[in-house]
mmCIF file of C-alpha atoms in Angstrom:
data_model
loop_
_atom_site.group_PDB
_atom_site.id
_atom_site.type_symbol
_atom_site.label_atom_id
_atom_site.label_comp_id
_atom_site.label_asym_id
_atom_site.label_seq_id
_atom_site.Cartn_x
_atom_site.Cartn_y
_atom_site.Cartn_z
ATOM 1 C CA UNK A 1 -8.215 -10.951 17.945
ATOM 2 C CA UNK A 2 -7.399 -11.689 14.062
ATOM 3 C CA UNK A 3 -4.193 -9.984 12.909
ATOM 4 C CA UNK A 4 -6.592 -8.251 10.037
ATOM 5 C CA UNK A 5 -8.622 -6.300 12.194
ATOM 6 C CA UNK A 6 -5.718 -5.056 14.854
ATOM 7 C CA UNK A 7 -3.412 -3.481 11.946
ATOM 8 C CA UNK A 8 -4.152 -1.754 9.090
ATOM 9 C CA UNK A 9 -3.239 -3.234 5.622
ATOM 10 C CA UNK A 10 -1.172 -0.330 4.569
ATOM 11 C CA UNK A 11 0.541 2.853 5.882
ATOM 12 C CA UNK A 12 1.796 5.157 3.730
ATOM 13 C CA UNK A 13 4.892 7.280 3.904
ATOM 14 C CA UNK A 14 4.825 10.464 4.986
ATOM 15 C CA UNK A 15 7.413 12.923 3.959
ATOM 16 C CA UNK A 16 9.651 15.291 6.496
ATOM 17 C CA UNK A 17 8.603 18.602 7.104
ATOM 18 C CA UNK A 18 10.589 21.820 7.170
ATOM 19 C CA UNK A 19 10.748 21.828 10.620
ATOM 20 C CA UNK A 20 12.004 18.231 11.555
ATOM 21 C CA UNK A 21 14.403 18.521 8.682
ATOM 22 C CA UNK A 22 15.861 21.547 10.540
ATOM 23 C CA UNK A 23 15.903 19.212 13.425
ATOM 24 C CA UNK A 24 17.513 16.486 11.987
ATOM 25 C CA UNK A 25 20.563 18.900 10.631
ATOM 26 C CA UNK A 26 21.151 20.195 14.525
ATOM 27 C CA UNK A 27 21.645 16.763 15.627
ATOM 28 C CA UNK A 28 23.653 16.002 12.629
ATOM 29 C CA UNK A 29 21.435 13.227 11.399
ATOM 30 C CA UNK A 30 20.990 15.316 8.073
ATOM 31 C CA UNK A 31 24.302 14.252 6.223
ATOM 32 C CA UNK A 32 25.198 14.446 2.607
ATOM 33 C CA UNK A 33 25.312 10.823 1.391
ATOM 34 C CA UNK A 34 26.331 10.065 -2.552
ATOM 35 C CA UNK A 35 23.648 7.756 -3.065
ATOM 36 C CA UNK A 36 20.232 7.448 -2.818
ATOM 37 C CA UNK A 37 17.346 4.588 -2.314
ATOM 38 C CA UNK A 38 16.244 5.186 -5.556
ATOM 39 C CA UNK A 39 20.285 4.511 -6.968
ATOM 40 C CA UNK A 40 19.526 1.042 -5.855
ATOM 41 C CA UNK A 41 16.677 -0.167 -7.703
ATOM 42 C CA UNK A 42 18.397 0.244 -10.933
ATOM 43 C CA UNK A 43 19.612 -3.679 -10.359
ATOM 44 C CA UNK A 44 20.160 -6.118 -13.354
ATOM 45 C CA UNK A 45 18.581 -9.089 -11.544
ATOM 46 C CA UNK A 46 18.558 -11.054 -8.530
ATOM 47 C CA UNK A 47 18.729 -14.535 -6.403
ATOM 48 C CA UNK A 48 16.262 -15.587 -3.657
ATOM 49 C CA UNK A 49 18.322 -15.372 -0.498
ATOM 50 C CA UNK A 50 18.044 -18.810 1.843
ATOM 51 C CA UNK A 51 18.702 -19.343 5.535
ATOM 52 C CA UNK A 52 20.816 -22.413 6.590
ATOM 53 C CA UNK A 53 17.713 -24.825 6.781
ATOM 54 C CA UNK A 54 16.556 -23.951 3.261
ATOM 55 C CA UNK A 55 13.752 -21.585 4.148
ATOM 56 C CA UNK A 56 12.867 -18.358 1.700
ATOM 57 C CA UNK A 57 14.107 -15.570 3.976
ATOM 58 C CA UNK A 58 12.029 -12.793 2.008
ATOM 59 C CA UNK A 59 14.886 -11.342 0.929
ATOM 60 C CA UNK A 60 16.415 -11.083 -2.430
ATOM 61 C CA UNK A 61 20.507 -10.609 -3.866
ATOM 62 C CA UNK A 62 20.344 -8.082 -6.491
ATOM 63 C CA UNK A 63 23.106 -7.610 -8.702
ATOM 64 C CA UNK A 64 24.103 -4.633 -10.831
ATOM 65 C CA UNK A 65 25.719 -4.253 -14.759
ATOM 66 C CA UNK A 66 29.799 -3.711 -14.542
ATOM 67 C CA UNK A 67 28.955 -0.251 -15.674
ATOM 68 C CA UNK A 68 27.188 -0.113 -12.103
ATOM 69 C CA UNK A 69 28.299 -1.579 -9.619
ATOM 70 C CA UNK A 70 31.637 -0.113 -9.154
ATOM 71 C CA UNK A 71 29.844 3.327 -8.845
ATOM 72 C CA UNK A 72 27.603 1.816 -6.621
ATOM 73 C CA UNK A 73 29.822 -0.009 -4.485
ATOM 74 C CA UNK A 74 32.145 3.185 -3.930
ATOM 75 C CA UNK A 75 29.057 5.297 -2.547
ATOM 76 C CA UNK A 76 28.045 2.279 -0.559
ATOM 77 C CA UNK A 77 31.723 2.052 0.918
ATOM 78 C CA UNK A 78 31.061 6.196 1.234
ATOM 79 C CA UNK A 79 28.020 5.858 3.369
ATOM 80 C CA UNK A 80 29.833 3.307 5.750
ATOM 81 C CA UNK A 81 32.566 6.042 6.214
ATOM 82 C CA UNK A 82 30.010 8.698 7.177
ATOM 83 C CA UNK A 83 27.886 6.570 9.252
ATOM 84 C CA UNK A 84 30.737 4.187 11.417
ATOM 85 C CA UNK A 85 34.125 6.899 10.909
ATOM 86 C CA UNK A 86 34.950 10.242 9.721
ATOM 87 C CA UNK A 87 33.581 10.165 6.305
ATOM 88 C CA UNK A 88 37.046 10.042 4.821
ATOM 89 C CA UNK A 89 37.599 7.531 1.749
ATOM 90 C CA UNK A 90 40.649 6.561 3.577
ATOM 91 C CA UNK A 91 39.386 3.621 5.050
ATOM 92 C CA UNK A 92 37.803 2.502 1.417
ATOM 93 C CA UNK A 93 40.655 -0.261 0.709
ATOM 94 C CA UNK A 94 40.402 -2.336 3.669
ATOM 95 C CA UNK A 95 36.200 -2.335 2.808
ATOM 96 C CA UNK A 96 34.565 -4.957 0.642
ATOM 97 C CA UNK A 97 30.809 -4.974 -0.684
ATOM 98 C CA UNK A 98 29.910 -8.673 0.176
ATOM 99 C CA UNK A 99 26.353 -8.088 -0.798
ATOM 100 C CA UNK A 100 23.258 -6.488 -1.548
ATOM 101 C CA UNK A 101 19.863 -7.568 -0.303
ATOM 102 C CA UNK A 102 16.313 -6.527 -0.926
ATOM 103 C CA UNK A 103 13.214 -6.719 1.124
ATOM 104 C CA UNK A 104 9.779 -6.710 -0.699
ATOM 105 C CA UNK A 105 8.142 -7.521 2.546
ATOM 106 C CA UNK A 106 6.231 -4.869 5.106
ATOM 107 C CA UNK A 107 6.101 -1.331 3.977
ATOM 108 C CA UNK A 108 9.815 0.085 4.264
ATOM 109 C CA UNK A 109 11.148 -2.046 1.023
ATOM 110 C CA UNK A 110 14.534 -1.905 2.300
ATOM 111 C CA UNK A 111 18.209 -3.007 0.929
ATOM 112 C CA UNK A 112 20.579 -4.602 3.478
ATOM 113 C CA UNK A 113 23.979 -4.112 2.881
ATOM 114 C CA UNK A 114 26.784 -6.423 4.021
ATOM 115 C CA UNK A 115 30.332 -4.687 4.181
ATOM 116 C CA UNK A 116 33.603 -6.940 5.341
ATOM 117 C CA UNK A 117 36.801 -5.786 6.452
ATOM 118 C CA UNK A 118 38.806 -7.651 3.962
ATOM 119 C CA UNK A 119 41.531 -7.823 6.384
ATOM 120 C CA UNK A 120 39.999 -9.863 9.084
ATOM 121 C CA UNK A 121 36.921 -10.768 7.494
ATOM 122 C CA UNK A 122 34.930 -9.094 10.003
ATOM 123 C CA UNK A 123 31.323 -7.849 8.694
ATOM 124 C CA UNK A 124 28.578 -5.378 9.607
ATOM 125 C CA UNK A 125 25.462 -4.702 7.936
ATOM 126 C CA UNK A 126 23.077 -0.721 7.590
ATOM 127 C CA UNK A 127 20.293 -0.521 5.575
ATOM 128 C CA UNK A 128 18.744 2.083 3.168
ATOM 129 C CA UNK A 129 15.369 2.665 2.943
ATOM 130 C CA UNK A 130 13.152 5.062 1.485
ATOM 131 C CA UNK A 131 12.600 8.421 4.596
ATOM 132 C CA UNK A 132 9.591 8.103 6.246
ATOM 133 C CA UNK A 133 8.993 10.987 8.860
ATOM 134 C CA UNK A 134 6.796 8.394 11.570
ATOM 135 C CA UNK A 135 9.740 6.155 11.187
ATOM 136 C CA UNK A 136 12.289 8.872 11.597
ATOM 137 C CA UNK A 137 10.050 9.749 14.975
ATOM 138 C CA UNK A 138 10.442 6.462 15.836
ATOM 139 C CA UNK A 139 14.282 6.156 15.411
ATOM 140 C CA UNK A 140 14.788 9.481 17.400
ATOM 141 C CA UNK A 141 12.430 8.352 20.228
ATOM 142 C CA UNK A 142 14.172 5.221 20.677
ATOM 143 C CA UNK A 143 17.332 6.615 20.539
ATOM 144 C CA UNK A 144 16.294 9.239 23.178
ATOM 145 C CA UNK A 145 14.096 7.486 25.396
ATOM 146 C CA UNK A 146 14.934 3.204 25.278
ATOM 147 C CA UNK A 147 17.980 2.313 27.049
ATOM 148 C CA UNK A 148 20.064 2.258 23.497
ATOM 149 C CA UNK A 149 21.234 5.038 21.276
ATOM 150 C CA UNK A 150 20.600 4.578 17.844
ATOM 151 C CA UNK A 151 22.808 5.714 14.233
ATOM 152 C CA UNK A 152 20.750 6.776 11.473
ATOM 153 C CA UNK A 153 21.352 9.486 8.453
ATOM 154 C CA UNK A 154 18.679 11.092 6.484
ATOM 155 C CA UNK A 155 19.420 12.610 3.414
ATOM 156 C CA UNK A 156 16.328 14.222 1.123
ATOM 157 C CA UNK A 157 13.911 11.138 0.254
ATOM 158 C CA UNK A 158 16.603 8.536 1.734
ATOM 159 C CA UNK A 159 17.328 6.762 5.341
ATOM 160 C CA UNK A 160 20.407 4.883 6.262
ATOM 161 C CA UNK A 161 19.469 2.922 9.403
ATOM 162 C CA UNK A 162 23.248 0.630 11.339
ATOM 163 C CA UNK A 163 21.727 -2.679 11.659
ATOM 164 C CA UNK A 164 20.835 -3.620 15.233
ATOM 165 C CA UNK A 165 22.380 -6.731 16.327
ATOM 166 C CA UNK A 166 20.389 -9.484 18.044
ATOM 167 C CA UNK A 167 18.304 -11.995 17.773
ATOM 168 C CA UNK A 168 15.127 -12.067 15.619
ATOM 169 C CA UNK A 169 12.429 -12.546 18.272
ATOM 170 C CA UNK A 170 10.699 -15.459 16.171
ATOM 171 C CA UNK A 171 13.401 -17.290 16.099
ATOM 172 C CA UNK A 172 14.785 -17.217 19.495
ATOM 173 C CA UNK A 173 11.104 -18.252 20.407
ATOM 174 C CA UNK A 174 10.986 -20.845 18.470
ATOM 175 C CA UNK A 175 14.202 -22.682 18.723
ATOM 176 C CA UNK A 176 16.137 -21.525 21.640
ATOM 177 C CA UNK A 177 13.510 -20.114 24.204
ATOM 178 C CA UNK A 178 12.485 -24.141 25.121
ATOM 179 C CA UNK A 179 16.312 -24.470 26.221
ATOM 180 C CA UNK A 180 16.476 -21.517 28.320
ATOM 181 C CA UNK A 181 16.743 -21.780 32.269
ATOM 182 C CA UNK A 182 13.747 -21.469 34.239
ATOM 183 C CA UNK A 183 15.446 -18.757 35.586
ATOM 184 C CA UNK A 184 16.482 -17.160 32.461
ATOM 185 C CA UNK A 185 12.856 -17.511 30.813
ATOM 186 C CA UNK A 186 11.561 -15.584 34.338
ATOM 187 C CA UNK A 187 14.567 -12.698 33.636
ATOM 188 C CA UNK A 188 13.036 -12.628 29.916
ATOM 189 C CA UNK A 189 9.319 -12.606 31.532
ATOM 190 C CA UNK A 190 10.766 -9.358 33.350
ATOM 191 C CA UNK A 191 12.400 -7.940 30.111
ATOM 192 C CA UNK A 192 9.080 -8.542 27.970
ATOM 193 C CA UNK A 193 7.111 -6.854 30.700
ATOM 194 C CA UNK A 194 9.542 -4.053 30.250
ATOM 195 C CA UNK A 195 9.424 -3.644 26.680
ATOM 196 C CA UNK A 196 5.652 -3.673 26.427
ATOM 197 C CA UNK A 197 5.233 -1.060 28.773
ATOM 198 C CA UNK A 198 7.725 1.060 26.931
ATOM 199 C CA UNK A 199 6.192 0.563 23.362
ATOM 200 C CA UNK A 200 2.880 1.472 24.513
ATOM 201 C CA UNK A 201 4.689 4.997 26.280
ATOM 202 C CA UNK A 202 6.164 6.069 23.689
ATOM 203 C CA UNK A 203 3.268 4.925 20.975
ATOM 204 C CA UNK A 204 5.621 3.069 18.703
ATOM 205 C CA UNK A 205 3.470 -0.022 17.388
ATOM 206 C CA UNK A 206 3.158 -3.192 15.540
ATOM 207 C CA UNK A 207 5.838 -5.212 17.479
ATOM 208 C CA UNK A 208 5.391 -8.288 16.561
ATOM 209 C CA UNK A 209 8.177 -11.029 17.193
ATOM 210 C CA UNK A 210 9.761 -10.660 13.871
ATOM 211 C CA UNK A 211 10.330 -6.666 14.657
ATOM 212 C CA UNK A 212 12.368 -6.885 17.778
ATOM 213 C CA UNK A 213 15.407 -8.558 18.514
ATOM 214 C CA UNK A 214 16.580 -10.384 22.184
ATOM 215 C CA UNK A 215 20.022 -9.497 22.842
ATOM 216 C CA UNK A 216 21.984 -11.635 25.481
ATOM 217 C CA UNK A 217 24.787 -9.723 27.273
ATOM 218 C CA UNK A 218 27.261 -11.862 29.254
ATOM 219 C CA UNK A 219 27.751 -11.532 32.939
ATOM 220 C CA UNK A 220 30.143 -12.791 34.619
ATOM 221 C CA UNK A 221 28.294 -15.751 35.812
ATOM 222 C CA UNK A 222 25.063 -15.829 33.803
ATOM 223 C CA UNK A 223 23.399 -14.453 30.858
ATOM 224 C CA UNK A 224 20.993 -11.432 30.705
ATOM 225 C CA UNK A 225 18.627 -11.170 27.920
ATOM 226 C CA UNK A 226 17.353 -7.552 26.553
ATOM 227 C CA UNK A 227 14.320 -6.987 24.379
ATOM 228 C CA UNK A 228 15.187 -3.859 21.645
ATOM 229 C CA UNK A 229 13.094 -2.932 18.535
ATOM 230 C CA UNK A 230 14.770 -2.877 15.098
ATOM 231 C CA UNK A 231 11.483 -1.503 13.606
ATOM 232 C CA UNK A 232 10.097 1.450 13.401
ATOM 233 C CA UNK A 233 7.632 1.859 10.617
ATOM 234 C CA UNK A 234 4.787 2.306 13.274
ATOM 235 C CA UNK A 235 5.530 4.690 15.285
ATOM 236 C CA UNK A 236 2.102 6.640 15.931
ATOM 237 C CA UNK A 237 0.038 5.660 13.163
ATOM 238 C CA UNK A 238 -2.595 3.288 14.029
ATOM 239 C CA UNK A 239 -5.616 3.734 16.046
ATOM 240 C CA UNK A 240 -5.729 1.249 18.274
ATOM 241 C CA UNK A 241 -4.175 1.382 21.868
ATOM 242 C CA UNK A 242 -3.458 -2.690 21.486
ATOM 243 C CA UNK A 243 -1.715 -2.252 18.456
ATOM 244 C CA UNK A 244 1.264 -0.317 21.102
ATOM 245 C CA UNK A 245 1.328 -3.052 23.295
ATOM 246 C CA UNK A 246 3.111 -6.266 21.961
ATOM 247 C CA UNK A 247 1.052 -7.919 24.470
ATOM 248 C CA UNK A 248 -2.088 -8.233 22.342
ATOM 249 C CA UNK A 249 -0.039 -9.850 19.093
ATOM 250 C CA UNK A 250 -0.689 -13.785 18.511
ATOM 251 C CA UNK A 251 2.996 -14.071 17.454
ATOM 252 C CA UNK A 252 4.214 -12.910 21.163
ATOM 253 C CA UNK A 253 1.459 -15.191 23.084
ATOM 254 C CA UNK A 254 4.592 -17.402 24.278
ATOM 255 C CA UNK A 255 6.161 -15.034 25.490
ATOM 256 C CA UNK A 256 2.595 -13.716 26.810
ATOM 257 C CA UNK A 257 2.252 -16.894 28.340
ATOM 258 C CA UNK A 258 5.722 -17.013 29.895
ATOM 259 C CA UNK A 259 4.928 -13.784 31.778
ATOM 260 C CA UNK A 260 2.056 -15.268 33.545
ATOM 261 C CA UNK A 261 4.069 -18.448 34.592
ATOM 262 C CA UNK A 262 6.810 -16.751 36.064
ATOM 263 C CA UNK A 263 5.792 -13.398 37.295
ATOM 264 C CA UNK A 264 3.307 -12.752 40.622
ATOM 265 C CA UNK A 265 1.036 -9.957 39.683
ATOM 266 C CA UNK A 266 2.963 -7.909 42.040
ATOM 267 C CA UNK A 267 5.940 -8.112 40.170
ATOM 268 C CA UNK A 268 4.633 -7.055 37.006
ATOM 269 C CA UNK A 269 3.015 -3.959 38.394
ATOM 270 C CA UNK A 270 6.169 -3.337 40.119
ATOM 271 C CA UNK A 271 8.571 -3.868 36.339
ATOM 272 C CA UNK A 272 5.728 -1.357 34.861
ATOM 273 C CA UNK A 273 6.161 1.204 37.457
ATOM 274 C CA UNK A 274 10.348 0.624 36.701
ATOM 275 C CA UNK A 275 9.816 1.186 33.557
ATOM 276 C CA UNK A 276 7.786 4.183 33.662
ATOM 277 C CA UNK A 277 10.327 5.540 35.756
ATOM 278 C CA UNK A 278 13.119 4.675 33.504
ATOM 279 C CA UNK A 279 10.839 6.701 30.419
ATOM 280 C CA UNK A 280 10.510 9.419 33.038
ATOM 281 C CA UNK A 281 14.345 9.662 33.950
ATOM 282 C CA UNK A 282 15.310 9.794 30.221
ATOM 283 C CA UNK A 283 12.730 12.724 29.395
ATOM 284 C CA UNK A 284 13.937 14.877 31.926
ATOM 285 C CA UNK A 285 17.717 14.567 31.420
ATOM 286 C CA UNK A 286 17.092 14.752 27.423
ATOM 287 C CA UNK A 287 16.177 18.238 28.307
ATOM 288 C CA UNK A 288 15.936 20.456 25.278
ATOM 289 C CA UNK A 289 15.842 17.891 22.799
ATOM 290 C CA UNK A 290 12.509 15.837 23.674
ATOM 291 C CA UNK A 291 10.852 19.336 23.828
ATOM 292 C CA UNK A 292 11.832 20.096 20.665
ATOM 293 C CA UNK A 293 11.158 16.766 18.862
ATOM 294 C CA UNK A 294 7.835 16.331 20.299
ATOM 295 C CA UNK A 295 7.155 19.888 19.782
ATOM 296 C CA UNK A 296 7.626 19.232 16.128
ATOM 297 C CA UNK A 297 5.371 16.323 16.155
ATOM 298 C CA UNK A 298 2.661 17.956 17.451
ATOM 299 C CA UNK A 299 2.144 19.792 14.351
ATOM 300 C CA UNK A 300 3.043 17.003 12.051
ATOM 301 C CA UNK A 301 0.688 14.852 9.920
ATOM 302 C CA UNK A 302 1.483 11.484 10.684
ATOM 303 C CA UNK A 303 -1.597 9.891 10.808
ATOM 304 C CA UNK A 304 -4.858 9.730 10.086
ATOM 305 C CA UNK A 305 -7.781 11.340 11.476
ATOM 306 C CA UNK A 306 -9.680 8.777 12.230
ATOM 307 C CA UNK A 307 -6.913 7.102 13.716
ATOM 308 C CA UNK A 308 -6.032 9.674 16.096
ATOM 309 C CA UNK A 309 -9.699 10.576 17.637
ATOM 310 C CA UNK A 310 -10.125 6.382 18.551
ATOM 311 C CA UNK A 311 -6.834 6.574 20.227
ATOM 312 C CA UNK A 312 -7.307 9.591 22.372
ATOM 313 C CA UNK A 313 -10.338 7.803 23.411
ATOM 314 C CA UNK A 314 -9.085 4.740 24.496
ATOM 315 C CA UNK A 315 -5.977 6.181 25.848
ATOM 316 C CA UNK A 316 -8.676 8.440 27.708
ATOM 317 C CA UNK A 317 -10.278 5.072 28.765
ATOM 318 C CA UNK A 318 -7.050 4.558 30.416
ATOM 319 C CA UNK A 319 -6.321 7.537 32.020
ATOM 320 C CA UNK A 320 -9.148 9.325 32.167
ATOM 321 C CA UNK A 321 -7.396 12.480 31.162
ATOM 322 C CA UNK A 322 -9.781 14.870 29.321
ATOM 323 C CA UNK A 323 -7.225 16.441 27.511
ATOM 324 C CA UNK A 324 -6.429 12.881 24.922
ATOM 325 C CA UNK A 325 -10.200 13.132 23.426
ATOM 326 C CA UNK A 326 -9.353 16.832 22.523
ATOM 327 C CA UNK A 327 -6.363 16.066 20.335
ATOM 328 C CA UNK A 328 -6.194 17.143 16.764
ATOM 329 C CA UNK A 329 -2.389 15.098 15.902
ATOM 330 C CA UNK A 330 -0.246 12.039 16.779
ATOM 331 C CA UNK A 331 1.908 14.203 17.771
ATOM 332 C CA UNK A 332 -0.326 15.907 20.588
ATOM 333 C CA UNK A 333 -1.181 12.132 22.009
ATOM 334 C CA UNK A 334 2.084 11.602 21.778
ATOM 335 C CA UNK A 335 3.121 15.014 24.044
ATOM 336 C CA UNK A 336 0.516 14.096 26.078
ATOM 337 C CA UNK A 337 1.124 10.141 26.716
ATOM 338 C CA UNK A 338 4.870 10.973 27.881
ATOM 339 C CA UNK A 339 3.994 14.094 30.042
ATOM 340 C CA UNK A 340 1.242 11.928 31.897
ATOM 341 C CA UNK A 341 4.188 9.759 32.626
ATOM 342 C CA UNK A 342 6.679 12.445 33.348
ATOM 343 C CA UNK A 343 4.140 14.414 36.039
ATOM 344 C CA UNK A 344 2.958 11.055 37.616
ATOM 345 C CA UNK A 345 6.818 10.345 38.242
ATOM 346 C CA UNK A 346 7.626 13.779 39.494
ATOM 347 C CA UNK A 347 4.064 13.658 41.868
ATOM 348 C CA UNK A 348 5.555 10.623 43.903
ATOM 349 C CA UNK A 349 9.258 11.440 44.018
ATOM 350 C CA UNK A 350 7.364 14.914 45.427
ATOM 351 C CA UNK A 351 5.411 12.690 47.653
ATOM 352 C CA UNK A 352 8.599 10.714 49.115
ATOM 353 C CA UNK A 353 10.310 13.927 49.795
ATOM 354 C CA UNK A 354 7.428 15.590 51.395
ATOM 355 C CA UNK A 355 6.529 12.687 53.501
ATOM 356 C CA UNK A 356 10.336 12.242 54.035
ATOM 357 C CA UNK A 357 11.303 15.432 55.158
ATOM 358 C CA UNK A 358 7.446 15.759 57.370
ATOM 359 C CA UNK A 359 9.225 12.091 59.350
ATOM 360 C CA UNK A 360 12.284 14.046 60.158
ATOM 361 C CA UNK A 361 9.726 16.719 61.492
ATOM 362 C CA UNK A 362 7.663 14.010 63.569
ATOM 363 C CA UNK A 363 11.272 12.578 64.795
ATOM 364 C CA UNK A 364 12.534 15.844 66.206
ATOM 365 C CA UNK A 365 8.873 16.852 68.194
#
């Protein structure tokens, strides 16, 4: 299917309610920062930033007038302290502003930072972009329910995301996915497998390769690969169920195509049902906090109408669960989607006990 007619051309932002605000401060994700998004666009100029084989990265070095920057690069040093220590300025003469980036590509518009340790040279990178209350959804489900936790601040109309380390899904495709192992691309098969079935749980959309990073971890005798998102700009917007399933994107049909060569049927369906259990697991010790943030969701506007009655319909197709064609928000699909997974994971741990406990029965007679 043509890219075109699977996403929209444009979301918009949506701003944070009263509600998820007061949210946010429990959890202490509402911080204080001294500067904002907007701080940042007040650059002199800038420099087209290159990768090492020459290539236009989309991103852009903006510098700032003297008067600036030194304001600027305190606060930026600031927000590092809140988001990685204490908050404390103490830390502030070991830091060093290497750089400032900015993205005009995709909807979020954001500016990378790049902050060394001037006494070892060792580097990190967050970002600030402009608060988006889908993306914030987004950040706090995957933080909540994917196998990683996740740092982010929000402070009135601005987001400070810590850059997720990995990497970028195109590229490991492209140049070092033909070098893998046969039986590291079947472990990645798994992983993929895994990660689509997630996205499409939790609703968060549009991953493409260039919006999720592979991450290999080091064992002590071979390497593991892990799939994790680094965007979040779609989470529960668009009305399409493929658009939640990285599956149905041309830029993932290697790794599409992967899955089938190295994974029996079986084994898929048995890496979905994992992973539903896994989703399941996380809901259920999250306790309080799920309810609440999905609770708050429910009576968000997210989305648009239109875009929520076609996906309570085909998510209907797929369960046949009245209740999805009745929904009025994102946020009630979204309720809905991860209690249908929740109650079909408590039915057959039910099940095992019952028909567990009714052996011991037939044992003893």
């Amino acid at each position: 299917m043509a890219q075109e007619r699977l996403m929209s051309k444009k979301k918009p932002a949506y701003p944070v309610s009263e509600k998820l605000d007061a949210y946010l401060e429990k959890y202490n994700r509402n911080i204080e920062i001294p500067i904002f998004y907007e701080d940042l666009l007040r650059f002199a100029g800038s420099v087209v930033v290159y990768d090492d084989n020459g290539e236009d990265t989309l991103w852009v070095r903006v510098y700032y007038s003297d008067a600036e920057r030194q304001e600027i690069d305190q606060s930026l040093k600031s927000v590092y302290s809140i988001l990685h220590s204490d908050g404390s300025d103490r830390i502030f003469q070991y830091l060093n502003i290497d750089a400032v980036d900015y993205c005009t590509f995709g909807n979020s518009k954001p500016f990378r930072i790049k902050v060394r340790n001037i006494l070892n040279d060792n580097f990190l990178y967050f970002y600030v972009k402009k608060t988006d209350a889908s993306r914030i959804y987004g950040l706090e489900l995957e933080h909540i329910l994917s196998p990683y936790h996740l740092n982010f601040l929000v402070h009135e109309d601005t987001l400070i995301e810590e850059h997720i380390a990995g990497i970028p899904g195109d590229v490991f495709i492209k140049e070092m996915l033909p070098d893998c192992t046969e039986s590291e691309k079947a472990q990645l098969a798994k992983e993929f497998v895994k990660f689509n079935e997630r996205c499409m749980i939790r609703l968060l959309g549009d991953m493409r390769s260039y919006n999720y990073v592979i991450v290999p971890m080091h064992d002590f005798d071979h390497v593991i690969y892990k799939i994790r998102a680094i965007d979040f700009d779609q989470q529960s917007y668009e009305g399409k169920l493929k658009v939640y399933r990285p599956q149905f994107f041309k830029e993932n049909y290697t790794m599409v195509e992967m899955v089938q060569n190295k994974l029996l049927p079986d084994s898929v369906d048995q890496y979905k049902i994992e992973e539903r259990s896994a989703v399941a697991k996380r809901i259920i010790s999250s306790g309080e906090r799920i309810n609440r943030l999905v609770n708050i969701c429910k009576e968000d506007n997210i989305s648009l109408p239109e875009n929520i009655e076609l996906l309570g319909k085909q998510i209907y197709d797929l369960t046949h669960d009245m209740k999805f064609k009745n929904c009025k928000t994102m946020g009630q699909l979204l309720y809905l989607a991860l209690d249908f997974v929740k109650r079909n994971y408590q039915d057959v741990s039910m099940k095992q006990i019952l028909d567990k406990k009714l052996g011991i029965k037939r044992g003893k007679q």
